[in-house]
GROMACS .gro file of C-alpha atoms in nm:
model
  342
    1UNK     CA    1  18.685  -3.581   6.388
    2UNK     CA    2  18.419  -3.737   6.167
    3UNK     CA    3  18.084  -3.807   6.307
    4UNK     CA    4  17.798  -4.012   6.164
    5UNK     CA    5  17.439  -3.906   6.255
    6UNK     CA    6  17.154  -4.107   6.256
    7UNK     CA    7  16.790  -3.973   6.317
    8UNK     CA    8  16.424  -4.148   6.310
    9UNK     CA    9  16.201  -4.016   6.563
   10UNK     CA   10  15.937  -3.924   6.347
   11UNK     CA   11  15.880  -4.014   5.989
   12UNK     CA   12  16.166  -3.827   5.891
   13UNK     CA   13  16.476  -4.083   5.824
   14UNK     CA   14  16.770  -3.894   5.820
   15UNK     CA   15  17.207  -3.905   5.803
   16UNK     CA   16  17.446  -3.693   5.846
   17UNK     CA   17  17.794  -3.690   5.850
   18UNK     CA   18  17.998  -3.395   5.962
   19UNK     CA   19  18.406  -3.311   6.012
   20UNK     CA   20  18.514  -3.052   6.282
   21UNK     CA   21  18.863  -3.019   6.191
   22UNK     CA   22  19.023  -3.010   6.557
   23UNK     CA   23  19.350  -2.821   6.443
   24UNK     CA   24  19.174  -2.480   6.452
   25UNK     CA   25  19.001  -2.265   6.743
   26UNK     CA   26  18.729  -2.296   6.731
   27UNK     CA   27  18.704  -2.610   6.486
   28UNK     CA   28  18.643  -2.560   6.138
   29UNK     CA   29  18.291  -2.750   6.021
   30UNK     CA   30  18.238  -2.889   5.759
   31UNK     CA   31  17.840  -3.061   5.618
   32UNK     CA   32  17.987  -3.388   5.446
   33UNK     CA   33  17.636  -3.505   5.323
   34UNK     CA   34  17.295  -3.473   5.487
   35UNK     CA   35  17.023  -3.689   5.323
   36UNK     CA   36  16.671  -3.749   5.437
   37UNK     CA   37  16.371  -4.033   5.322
   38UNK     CA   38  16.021  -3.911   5.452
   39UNK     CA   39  15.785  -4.132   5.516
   40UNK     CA   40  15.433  -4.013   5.350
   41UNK     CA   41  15.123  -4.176   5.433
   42UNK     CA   42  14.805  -4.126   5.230
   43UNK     CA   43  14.581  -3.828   5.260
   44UNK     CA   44  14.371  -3.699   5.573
   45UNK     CA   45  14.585  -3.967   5.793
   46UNK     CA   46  14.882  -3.967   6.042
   47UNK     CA   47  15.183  -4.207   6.079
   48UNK     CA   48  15.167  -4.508   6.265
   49UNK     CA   49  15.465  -4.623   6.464
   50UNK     CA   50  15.459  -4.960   6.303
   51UNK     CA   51  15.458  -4.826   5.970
   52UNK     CA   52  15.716  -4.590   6.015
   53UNK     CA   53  15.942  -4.836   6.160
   54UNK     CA   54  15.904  -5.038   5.855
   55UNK     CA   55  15.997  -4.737   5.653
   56UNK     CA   56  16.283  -4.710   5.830
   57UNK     CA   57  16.399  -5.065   5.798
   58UNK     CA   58  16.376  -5.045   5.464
   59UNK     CA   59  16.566  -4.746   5.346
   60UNK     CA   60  16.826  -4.694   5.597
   61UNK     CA   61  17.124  -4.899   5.480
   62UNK     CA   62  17.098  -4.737   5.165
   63UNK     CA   63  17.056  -4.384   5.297
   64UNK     CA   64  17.395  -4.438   5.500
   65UNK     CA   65  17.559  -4.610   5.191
   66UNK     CA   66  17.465  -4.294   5.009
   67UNK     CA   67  17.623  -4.060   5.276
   68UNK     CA   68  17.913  -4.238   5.309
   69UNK     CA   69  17.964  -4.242   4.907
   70UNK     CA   70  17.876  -3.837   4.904
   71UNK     CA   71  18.097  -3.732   5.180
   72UNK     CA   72  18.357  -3.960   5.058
   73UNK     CA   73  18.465  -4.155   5.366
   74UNK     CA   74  18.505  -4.490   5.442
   75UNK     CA   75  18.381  -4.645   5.799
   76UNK     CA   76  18.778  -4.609   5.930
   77UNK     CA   77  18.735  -4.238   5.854
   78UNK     CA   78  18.413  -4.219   6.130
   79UNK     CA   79  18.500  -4.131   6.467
   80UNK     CA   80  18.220  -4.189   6.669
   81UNK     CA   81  17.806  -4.287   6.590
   82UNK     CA   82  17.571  -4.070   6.686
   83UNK     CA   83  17.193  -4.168   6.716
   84UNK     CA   84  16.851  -4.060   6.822
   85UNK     CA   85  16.778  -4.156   7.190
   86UNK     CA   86  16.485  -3.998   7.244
   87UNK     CA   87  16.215  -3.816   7.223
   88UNK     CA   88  16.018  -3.932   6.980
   89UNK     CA   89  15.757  -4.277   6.858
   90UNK     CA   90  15.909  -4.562   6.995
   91UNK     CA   91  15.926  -4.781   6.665
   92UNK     CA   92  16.109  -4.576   6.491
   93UNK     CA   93  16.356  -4.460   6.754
   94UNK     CA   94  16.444  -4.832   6.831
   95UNK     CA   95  16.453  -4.931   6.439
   96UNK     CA   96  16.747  -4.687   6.375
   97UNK     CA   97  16.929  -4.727   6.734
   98UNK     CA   98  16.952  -5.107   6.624
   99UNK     CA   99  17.143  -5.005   6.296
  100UNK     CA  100  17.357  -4.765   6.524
  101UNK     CA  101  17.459  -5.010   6.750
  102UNK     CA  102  17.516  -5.305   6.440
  103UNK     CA  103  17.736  -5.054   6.301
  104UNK     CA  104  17.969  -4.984   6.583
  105UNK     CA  105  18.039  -5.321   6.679
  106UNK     CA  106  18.095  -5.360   6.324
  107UNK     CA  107  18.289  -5.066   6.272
  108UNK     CA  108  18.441  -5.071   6.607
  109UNK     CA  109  18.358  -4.715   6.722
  110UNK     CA  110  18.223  -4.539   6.998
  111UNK     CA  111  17.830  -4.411   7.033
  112UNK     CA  112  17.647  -4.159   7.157
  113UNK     CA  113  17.281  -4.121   7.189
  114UNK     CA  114  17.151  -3.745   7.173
  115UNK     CA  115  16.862  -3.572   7.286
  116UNK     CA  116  16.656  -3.502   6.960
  117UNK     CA  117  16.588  -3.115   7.078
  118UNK     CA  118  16.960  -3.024   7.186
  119UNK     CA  119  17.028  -3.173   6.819
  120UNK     CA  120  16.794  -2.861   6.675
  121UNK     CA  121  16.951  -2.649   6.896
  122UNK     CA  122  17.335  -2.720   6.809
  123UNK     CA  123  17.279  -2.716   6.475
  124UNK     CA  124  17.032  -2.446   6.483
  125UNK     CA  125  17.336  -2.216   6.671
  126UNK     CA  126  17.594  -2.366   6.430
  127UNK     CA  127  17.447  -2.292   6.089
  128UNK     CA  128  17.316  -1.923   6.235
  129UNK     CA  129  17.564  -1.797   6.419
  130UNK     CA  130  17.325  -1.708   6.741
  131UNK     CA  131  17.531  -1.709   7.040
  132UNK     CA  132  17.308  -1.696   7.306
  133UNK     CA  133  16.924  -1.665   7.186
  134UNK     CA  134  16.582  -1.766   7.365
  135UNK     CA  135  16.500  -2.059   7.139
  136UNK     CA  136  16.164  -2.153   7.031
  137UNK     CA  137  16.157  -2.557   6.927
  138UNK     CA  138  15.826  -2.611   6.734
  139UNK     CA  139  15.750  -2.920   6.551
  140UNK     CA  140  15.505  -3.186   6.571
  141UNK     CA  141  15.580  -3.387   6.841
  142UNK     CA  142  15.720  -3.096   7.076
  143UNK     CA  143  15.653  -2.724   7.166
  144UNK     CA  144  15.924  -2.533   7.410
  145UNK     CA  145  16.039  -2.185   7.466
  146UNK     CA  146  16.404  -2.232   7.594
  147UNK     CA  147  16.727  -2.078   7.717
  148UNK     CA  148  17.055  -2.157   7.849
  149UNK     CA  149  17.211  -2.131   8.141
  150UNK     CA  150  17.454  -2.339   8.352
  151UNK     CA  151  17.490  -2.627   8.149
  152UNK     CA  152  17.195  -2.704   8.077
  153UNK     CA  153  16.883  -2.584   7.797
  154UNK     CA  154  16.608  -2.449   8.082
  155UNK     CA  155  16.273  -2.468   7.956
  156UNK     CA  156  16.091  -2.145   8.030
  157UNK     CA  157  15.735  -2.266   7.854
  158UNK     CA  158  15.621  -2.550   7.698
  159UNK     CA  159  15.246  -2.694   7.583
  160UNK     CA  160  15.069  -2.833   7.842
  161UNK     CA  161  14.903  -3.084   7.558
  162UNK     CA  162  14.960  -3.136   7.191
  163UNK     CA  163  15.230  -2.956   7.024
  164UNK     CA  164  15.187  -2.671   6.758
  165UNK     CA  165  15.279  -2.890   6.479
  166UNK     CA  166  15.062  -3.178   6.594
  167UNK     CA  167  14.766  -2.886   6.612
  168UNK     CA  168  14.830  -2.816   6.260
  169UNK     CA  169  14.887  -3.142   6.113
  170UNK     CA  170  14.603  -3.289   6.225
  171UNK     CA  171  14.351  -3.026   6.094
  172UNK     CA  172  14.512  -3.066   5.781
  173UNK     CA  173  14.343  -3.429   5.781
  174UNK     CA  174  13.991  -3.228   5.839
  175UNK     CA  175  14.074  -3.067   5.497
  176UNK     CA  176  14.214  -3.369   5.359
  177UNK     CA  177  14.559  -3.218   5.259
  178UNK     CA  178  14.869  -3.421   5.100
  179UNK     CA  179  15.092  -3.525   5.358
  180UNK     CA  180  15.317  -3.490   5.088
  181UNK     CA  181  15.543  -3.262   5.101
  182UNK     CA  182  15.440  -3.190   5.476
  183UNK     CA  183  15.088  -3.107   5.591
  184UNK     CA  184  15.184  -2.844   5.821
  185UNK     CA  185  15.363  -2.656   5.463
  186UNK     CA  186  15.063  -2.745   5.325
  187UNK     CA  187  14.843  -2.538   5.541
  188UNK     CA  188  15.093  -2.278   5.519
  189UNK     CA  189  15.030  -2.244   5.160
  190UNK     CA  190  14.699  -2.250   5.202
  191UNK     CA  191  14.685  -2.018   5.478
  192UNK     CA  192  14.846  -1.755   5.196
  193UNK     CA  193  14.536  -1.717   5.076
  194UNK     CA  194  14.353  -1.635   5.326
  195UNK     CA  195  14.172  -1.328   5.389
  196UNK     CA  196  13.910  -1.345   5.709
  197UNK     CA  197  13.983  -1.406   6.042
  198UNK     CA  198  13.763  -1.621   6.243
  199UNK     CA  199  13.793  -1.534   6.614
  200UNK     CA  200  13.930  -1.892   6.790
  201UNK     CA  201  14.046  -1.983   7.161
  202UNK     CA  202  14.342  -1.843   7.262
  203UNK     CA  203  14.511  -2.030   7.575
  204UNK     CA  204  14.843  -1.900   7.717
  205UNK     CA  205  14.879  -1.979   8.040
  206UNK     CA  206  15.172  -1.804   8.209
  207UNK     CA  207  15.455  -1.880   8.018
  208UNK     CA  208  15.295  -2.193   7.888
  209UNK     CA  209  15.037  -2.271   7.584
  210UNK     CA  210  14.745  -2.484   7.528
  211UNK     CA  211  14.671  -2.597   7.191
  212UNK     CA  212  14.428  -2.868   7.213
  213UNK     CA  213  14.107  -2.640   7.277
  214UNK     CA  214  14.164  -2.455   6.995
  215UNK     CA  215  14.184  -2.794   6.738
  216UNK     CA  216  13.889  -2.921   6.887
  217UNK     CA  217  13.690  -2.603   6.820
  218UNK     CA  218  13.814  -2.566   6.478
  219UNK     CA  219  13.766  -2.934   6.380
  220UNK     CA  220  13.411  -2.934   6.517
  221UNK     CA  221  13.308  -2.608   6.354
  222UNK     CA  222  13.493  -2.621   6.015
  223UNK     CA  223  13.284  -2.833   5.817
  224UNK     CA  224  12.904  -2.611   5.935
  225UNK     CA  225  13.148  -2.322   5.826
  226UNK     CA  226  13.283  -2.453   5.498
  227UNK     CA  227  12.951  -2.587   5.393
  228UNK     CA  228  12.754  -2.244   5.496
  229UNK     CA  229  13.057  -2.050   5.264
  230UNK     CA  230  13.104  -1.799   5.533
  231UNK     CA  231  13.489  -1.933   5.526
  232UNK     CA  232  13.702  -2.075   5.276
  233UNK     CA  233  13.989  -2.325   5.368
  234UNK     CA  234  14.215  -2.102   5.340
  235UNK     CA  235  14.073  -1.858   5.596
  236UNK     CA  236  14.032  -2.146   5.841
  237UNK     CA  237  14.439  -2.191   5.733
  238UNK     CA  238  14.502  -1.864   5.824
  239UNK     CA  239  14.299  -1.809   6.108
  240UNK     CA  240  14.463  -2.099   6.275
  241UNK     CA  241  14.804  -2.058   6.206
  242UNK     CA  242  14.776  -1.661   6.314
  243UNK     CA  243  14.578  -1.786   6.633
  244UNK     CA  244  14.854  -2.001   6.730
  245UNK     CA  245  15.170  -1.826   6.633
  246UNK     CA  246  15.058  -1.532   6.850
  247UNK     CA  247  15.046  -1.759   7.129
  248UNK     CA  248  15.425  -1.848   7.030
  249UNK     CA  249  15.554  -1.493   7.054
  250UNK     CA  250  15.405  -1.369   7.354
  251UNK     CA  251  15.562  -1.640   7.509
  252UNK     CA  252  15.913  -1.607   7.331
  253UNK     CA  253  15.927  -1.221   7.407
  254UNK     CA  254  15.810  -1.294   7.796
  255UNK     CA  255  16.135  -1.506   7.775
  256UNK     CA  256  16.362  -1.261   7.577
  257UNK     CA  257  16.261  -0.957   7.845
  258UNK     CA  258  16.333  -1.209   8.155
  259UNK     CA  259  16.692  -1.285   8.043
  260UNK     CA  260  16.746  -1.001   7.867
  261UNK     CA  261  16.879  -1.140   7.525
  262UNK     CA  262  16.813  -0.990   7.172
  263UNK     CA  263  16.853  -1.281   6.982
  264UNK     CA  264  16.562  -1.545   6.867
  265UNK     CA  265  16.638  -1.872   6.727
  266UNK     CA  266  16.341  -2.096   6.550
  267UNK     CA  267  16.435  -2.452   6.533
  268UNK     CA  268  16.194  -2.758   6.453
  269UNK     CA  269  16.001  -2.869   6.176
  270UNK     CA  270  15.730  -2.566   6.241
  271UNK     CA  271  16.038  -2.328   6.224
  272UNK     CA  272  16.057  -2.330   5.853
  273UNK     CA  273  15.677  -2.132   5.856
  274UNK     CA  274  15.773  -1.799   5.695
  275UNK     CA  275  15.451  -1.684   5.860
  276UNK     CA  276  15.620  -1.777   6.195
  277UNK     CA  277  15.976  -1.604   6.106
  278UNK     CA  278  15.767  -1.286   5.983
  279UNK     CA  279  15.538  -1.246   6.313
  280UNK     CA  280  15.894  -1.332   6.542
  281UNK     CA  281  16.071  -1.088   6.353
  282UNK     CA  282  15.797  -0.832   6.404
  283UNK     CA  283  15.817  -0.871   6.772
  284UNK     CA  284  16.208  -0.898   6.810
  285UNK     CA  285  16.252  -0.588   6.589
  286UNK     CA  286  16.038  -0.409   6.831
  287UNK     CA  287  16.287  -0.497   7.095
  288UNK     CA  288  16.597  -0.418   6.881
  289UNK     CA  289  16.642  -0.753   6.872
  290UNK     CA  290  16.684  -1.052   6.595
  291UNK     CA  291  16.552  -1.362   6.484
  292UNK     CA  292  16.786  -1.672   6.331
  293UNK     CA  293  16.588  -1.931   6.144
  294UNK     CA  294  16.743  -2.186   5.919
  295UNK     CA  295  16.578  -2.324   5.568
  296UNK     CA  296  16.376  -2.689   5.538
  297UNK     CA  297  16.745  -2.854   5.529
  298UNK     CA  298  16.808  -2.855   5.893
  299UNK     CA  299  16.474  -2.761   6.034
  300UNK     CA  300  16.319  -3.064   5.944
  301UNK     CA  301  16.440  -3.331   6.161
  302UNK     CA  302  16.778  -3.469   5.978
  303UNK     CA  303  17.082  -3.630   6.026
  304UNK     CA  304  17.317  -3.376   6.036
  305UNK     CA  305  17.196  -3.204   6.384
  306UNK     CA  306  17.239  -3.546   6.515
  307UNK     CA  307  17.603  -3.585   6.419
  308UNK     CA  308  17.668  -3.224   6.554
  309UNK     CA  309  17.523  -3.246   6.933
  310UNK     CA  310  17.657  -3.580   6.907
  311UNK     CA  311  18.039  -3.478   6.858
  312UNK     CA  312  18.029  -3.161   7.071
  313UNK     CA  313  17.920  -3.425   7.291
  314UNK     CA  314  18.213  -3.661   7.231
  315UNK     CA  315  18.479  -3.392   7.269
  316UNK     CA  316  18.430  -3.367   7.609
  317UNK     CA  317  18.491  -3.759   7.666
  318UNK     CA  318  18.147  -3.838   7.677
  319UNK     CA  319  18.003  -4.209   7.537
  320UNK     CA  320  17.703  -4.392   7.567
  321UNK     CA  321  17.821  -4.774   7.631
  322UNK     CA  322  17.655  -5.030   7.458
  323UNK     CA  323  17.386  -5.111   7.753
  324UNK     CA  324  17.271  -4.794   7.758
  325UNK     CA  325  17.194  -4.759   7.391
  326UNK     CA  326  16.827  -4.871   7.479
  327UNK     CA  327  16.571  -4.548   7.375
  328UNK     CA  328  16.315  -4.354   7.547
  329UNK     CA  329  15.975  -4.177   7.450
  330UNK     CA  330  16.072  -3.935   7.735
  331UNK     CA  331  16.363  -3.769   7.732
  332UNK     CA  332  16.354  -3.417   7.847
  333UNK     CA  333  16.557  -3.133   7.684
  334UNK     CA  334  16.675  -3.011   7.993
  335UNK     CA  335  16.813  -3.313   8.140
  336UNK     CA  336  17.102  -3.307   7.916
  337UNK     CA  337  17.423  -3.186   8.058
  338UNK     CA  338  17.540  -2.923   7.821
  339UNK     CA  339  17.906  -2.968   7.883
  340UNK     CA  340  18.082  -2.821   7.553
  341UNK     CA  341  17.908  -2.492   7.634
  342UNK     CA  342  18.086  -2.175   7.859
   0.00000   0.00000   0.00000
């Protein structure tokens, strides 16, 4: 089985295609092409839906026509579609869903929408090898400690407000970073350099986090702070991003002692932060336990995890007909029904 993956939540415009050779047990897989177009606005703003969508218009077709020529397949070779349904900016989402759907009546082949967060997971536990970890999803639209169990990805913890990446993406418009590569690697590099901690909220709230107090304090006080020299950028960088991360694994090791598993796995955008791994990997060892993070090519939203949830998906008969192609902002992680796992 071939599967085509098509992702474009965010302003990350990825595909995928990916074989799981059906002969063997479990199936051989094999990463035919992954490609990815970001979309970069200028410095010290955000992406708009509009614009995004418009990105994605224009540099799909080619992105698929690209994948298709690198993986060396032809559109009788593809066995099923596999898009975005949700969650994510509705633009977007609907701008690559369209080509999904023009394709398979084209093509004459089967869909399936996918949740966006059981496509990090998938391909987080494919390309790592964790078999049954507590998984922490961070990126910029969503924030959730999770686990497994009976068929479905439970959510132990999640942010009650903005996600961790959002937090960080949009003080890296205070400082007027490039969006280019990413602001959140951005701060991280800056962060690097810092050397004094300045003492910022801290919100966990059982098992869940707050994030929102803590960007409004920093954005309010960082320019009196920058301009007085007490702090450089970089210590705000790093003050943040150790202020936050803490928050993140006291709340991933609450989960790992409640279910009893030794395994961590970091998926999302925010997972590539080797400040992130480092602090996880301080806590797990602690416990005897390890963390599984993957590099910038499938922890940034892509293609690839698509195509992966989306056939595991598919080899248990499931399909998402035509009229139920439509997408939605709101699409919880654990409402999917995980039925390719044990």
């Amino acid at each position: 089985m071939i599967a085509l993956g098509l992702e474009g939540s965010a302003n990350k415009l990825g595909v995928g295609l990916i074989r799981h050779d059906m002969t063997t047990t479990p199936p051989t897989v094999t990463i035919l092409a992954n490609l990815r177009h970001t979309y970069h606005p200028p410095p010290g703003e955000g992406f708009l839906p509009k614009d995004t969508a418009q990105h994605h218009r224009s540099h799909i077709l080619q992105l698929v026509k690209d994948a298709m020529a690198e993986g060396n397949i032809t559109p009788k070779d593809i066995s099923v579609i596999c898009f975005t349904k949700g969650p994510g900016m509705g633009g977007p989402l609907t701008s690559v869903a369209t080509v999904a759907r023009t394709l398979a009546l084209m093509w004459n082949k089967e869909l399936v929408g996918v949740n966006h967060c059981v496509g990090h997971i998938e391909m987080g536990r494919q390309i790592t090898g964790a078999e049954n970890p507590v998984v922490l999803y961070v990126s910029g639209g969503n924030t959730q400690v999770i686990a497994y169990a009976e068929k479905r990805y439970r959510i132990f913890g999640e942010a009650l407000d903005i996600a961790v990446g959002n937090c960080l993406d949009r003080f890296a418009r205070v400082l007027n970073l490039p969006n280019d590569p990413a602001p959140g690697y951005n701060i991280e590099q800056l962060a690097k350099k810092g050397t004094k901690l300045l003492d910022l909220p801290y919100t966990v709230k059982g098992m869940d986090v707050s994030f929102s107090g803590v960007l409004t304090y920093i954005e309010t006080n960082a320019p009196a702070l920058l301009a007085s020299g007490e702090y450089t950028a970089a210590d705000l960088c790093f003050s943040l991003q150790e202020t936050v991360f803490a928050m993140l694994v006291e709340t991933t090791e609450r989960a790992m002692a409640h279910i009893g598993s030794k395994e961590v796995l970091i998926v999302g955008g925010v997972g590539c932060n080797k400040r992130l791994q480092e602090m996880m990997d301080q806590m797990a060892s602690q416990r005897d336990g390890k963390v599984f993070a993957t590099d910038e090519r499938f922890c940034i939203d892509n293609g690839i995890m698509i195509a992966q949830a989306g056939i595991l998906a598919y080899q248990t008969g499931y399909t998402t007909p035509l009229e139920k192609t439509w997408c939605t902002q709101r699409f919880r992680t654990d409402e999917v029904f995980v039925a390719w796992r044990e």
